[in-house]
């Protein structure tokens, strides 16, 4: 069953008026529910641009994108925003956590944004997710007081807060040493197997890419 489908997606950027430079060429992609896919390619090949489009942060210049069966070009901004909120969790190279708050509070944040005021069920879910990522012991620690690897675990728990079917991870292990990178990757693999969450991970780490279900390689804006 298809979770994410791209049909001839193209993207150009304005580089002055009226000059345009095309950075994505007829991208066709079909990612099924439960897959763990690596996206690789040299710097400048279009990975960030593609991830921004898949993450509904930017729109294709032409072509179609279907997420959870929904064709997105017909949606207005408000509907795109709500689809993004319910369908996608984001993990970045930098964790973008709120360092003055605890791990639990950070994981509660997406639930708070969605539902307004905090309640016990949010705290309980945050603690459950922190358990899944192996951080029960650190759940009440300030994010500024835990290690980089632990911070990335909090970011992963936060991405799972609203139980999205798709996690987009942009070089999630890029700032970590080999051992922590391996542990974070194995954690995402475990969450993929246990929860059925689909992952699309941009990485420069070929060792990790080889351990994914599938590798998609971009070169000069084309899937090769
Ligand atoms: P990476 O290679 O790690 O993907 P980049 O440095 O290529 O990162 O890009 C970082 C961000 O800057 C991306 O969001 C990208 O869209 C933006 N960017 C890259 N090149 C340009 C450019 N020539 N003009 C404006 N923004 C750019
Ligand atoms: P990657 O993530 O693989 O490094 P990007 O998607 O960041 O690739 O960039 C692909 C190409 O698009 C690069 O040539 C980059 O300079 C260009 N680019 C990215 N973002 C912008 C932008 N906002 N404006 C103009 N050019 C951009």
PDB file of N, CA and C and ligand atoms in Angstrom, residues 13 15 42-44 47-49 52 93 170-171 202 204, ligand 1:
ATOM      1  N   UNK A  13      14.117  26.959  -9.239  1.00  0.00           N
ATOM      2  CA  UNK A  13      14.246  28.150  -8.405  1.00  0.00           C
ATOM      3  C   UNK A  13      14.496  29.351  -9.296  1.00  0.00           C
ATOM      4  N   UNK A  15      16.485  32.456 -10.229  1.00  0.00           N
ATOM      5  CA  UNK A  15      17.847  32.945  -9.959  1.00  0.00           C
ATOM      6  C   UNK A  15      18.006  34.319 -10.582  1.00  0.00           C
ATOM      7  N   UNK A  42      25.117  13.431  -3.789  1.00  0.00           N
ATOM      8  CA  UNK A  42      26.107  14.449  -3.450  1.00  0.00           C
ATOM      9  C   UNK A  42      25.463  15.773  -3.053  1.00  0.00           C
ATOM     10  N   UNK A  43      26.237  16.627  -2.409  1.00  0.00           N
ATOM     11  CA  UNK A  43      25.766  17.950  -2.037  1.00  0.00           C
ATOM     12  C   UNK A  43      25.323  18.690  -3.299  1.00  0.00           C
ATOM     13  N   UNK A  44      24.163  19.335  -3.208  1.00  0.00           N
ATOM     14  CA  UNK A  44      23.644  20.078  -4.348  1.00  0.00           C
ATOM     15  C   UNK A  44      22.815  19.243  -5.311  1.00  0.00           C
ATOM     16  N   UNK A  47      18.541  16.933  -2.591  1.00  0.00           N
ATOM     17  CA  UNK A  47      17.937  16.187  -1.483  1.00  0.00           C
ATOM     18  C   UNK A  47      17.087  17.084  -0.580  1.00  0.00           C
ATOM     19  N   UNK A  48      17.628  18.239  -0.197  1.00  0.00           N
ATOM     20  CA  UNK A  48      16.871  19.149   0.686  1.00  0.00           C
ATOM     21  C   UNK A  48      15.618  19.647  -0.004  1.00  0.00           C
ATOM     22  N   UNK A  49      15.760  19.982  -1.279  1.00  0.00           N
ATOM     23  CA  UNK A  49      14.615  20.469  -2.050  1.00  0.00           C
ATOM     24  C   UNK A  49      13.528  19.397  -2.100  1.00  0.00           C
ATOM     25  N   UNK A  52      11.939  18.971   1.343  1.00  0.00           N
ATOM     26  CA  UNK A  52      11.023  20.086   1.627  1.00  0.00           C
ATOM     27  C   UNK A  52       9.681  19.895   0.924  1.00  0.00           C
ATOM     28  N   UNK A  93      19.179  17.220  11.527  1.00  0.00           N
ATOM     29  CA  UNK A  93      20.546  17.039  12.003  1.00  0.00           C
ATOM     30  C   UNK A  93      20.716  17.746  13.354  1.00  0.00           C
ATOM     31  N   UNK A 170      16.339  14.188   8.259  1.00  0.00           N
ATOM     32  CA  UNK A 170      17.359  14.832   7.424  1.00  0.00           C
ATOM     33  C   UNK A 170      18.713  14.750   8.126  1.00  0.00           C
ATOM     34  N   UNK A 171      19.545  13.823   7.695  1.00  0.00           N
ATOM     35  CA  UNK A 171      20.845  13.567   8.327  1.00  0.00           C
ATOM     36  C   UNK A 171      20.736  13.493   9.853  1.00  0.00           C
ATOM     37  N   UNK A 202      17.517  11.033   4.883  1.00  0.00           N
ATOM     38  CA  UNK A 202      18.642  11.543   4.102  1.00  0.00           C
ATOM     39  C   UNK A 202      19.911  11.259   4.870  1.00  0.00           C
ATOM     40  N   UNK A 204      24.498  10.783   4.491  1.00  0.00           N
ATOM     41  CA  UNK A 204      25.744  10.654   3.748  1.00  0.00           C
ATOM     42  C   UNK A 204      26.497   9.399   4.187  1.00  0.00           C
TER      43      UNK A 204
HETATM   44  P1  LIG B   1      22.801  20.356   2.336  1.00  0.00           P
HETATM   45  O1  LIG B   1      23.834  20.170   1.275  1.00  0.00           O
HETATM   46  O2  LIG B   1      23.207  19.861   3.677  1.00  0.00           O
HETATM   47  O3  LIG B   1      21.441  19.904   1.912  1.00  0.00           O
HETATM   48  P2  LIG B   1      22.794  23.143   1.582  1.00  0.00           P
HETATM   49  O4  LIG B   1      23.861  23.978   2.171  1.00  0.00           O
HETATM   50  O5  LIG B   1      22.862  22.694   0.169  1.00  0.00           O
HETATM   51  O6  LIG B   1      22.593  21.928   2.588  1.00  0.00           O
HETATM   52  O7  LIG B   1      21.389  23.891   1.718  1.00  0.00           O
HETATM   53  C1  LIG B   1      20.915  24.327   2.962  1.00  0.00           C
HETATM   54  C2  LIG B   1      19.652  25.143   2.722  1.00  0.00           C
HETATM   55  O8  LIG B   1      19.948  26.296   1.914  1.00  0.00           O
HETATM   56  C3  LIG B   1      18.579  24.356   1.959  1.00  0.00           C
HETATM   57  O9  LIG B   1      17.323  24.544   2.611  1.00  0.00           O
HETATM   58  C4  LIG B   1      18.560  24.942   0.579  1.00  0.00           C
HETATM   59  O10 LIG B   1      17.230  24.983   0.063  1.00  0.00           O
HETATM   60  C5  LIG B   1      19.115  26.336   0.778  1.00  0.00           C
HETATM   61  N1  LIG B   1      19.937  26.707  -0.385  1.00  0.00           N
HETATM   62  C6  LIG B   1      20.894  25.963  -0.963  1.00  0.00           C
HETATM   63  N2  LIG B   1      21.425  26.587  -2.027  1.00  0.00           N
HETATM   64  C7  LIG B   1      20.791  27.782  -2.108  1.00  0.00           C
HETATM   65  C8  LIG B   1      20.877  28.885  -3.001  1.00  0.00           C
HETATM   66  N3  LIG B   1      21.735  28.905  -4.040  1.00  0.00           N
HETATM   67  N4  LIG B   1      20.081  29.950  -2.801  1.00  0.00           N
HETATM   68  C9  LIG B   1      19.229  29.939  -1.758  1.00  0.00           C
HETATM   69  N5  LIG B   1      19.076  28.935  -0.894  1.00  0.00           N
HETATM   70  C10 LIG B   1      19.846  27.865  -1.072  1.00  0.00           C
END
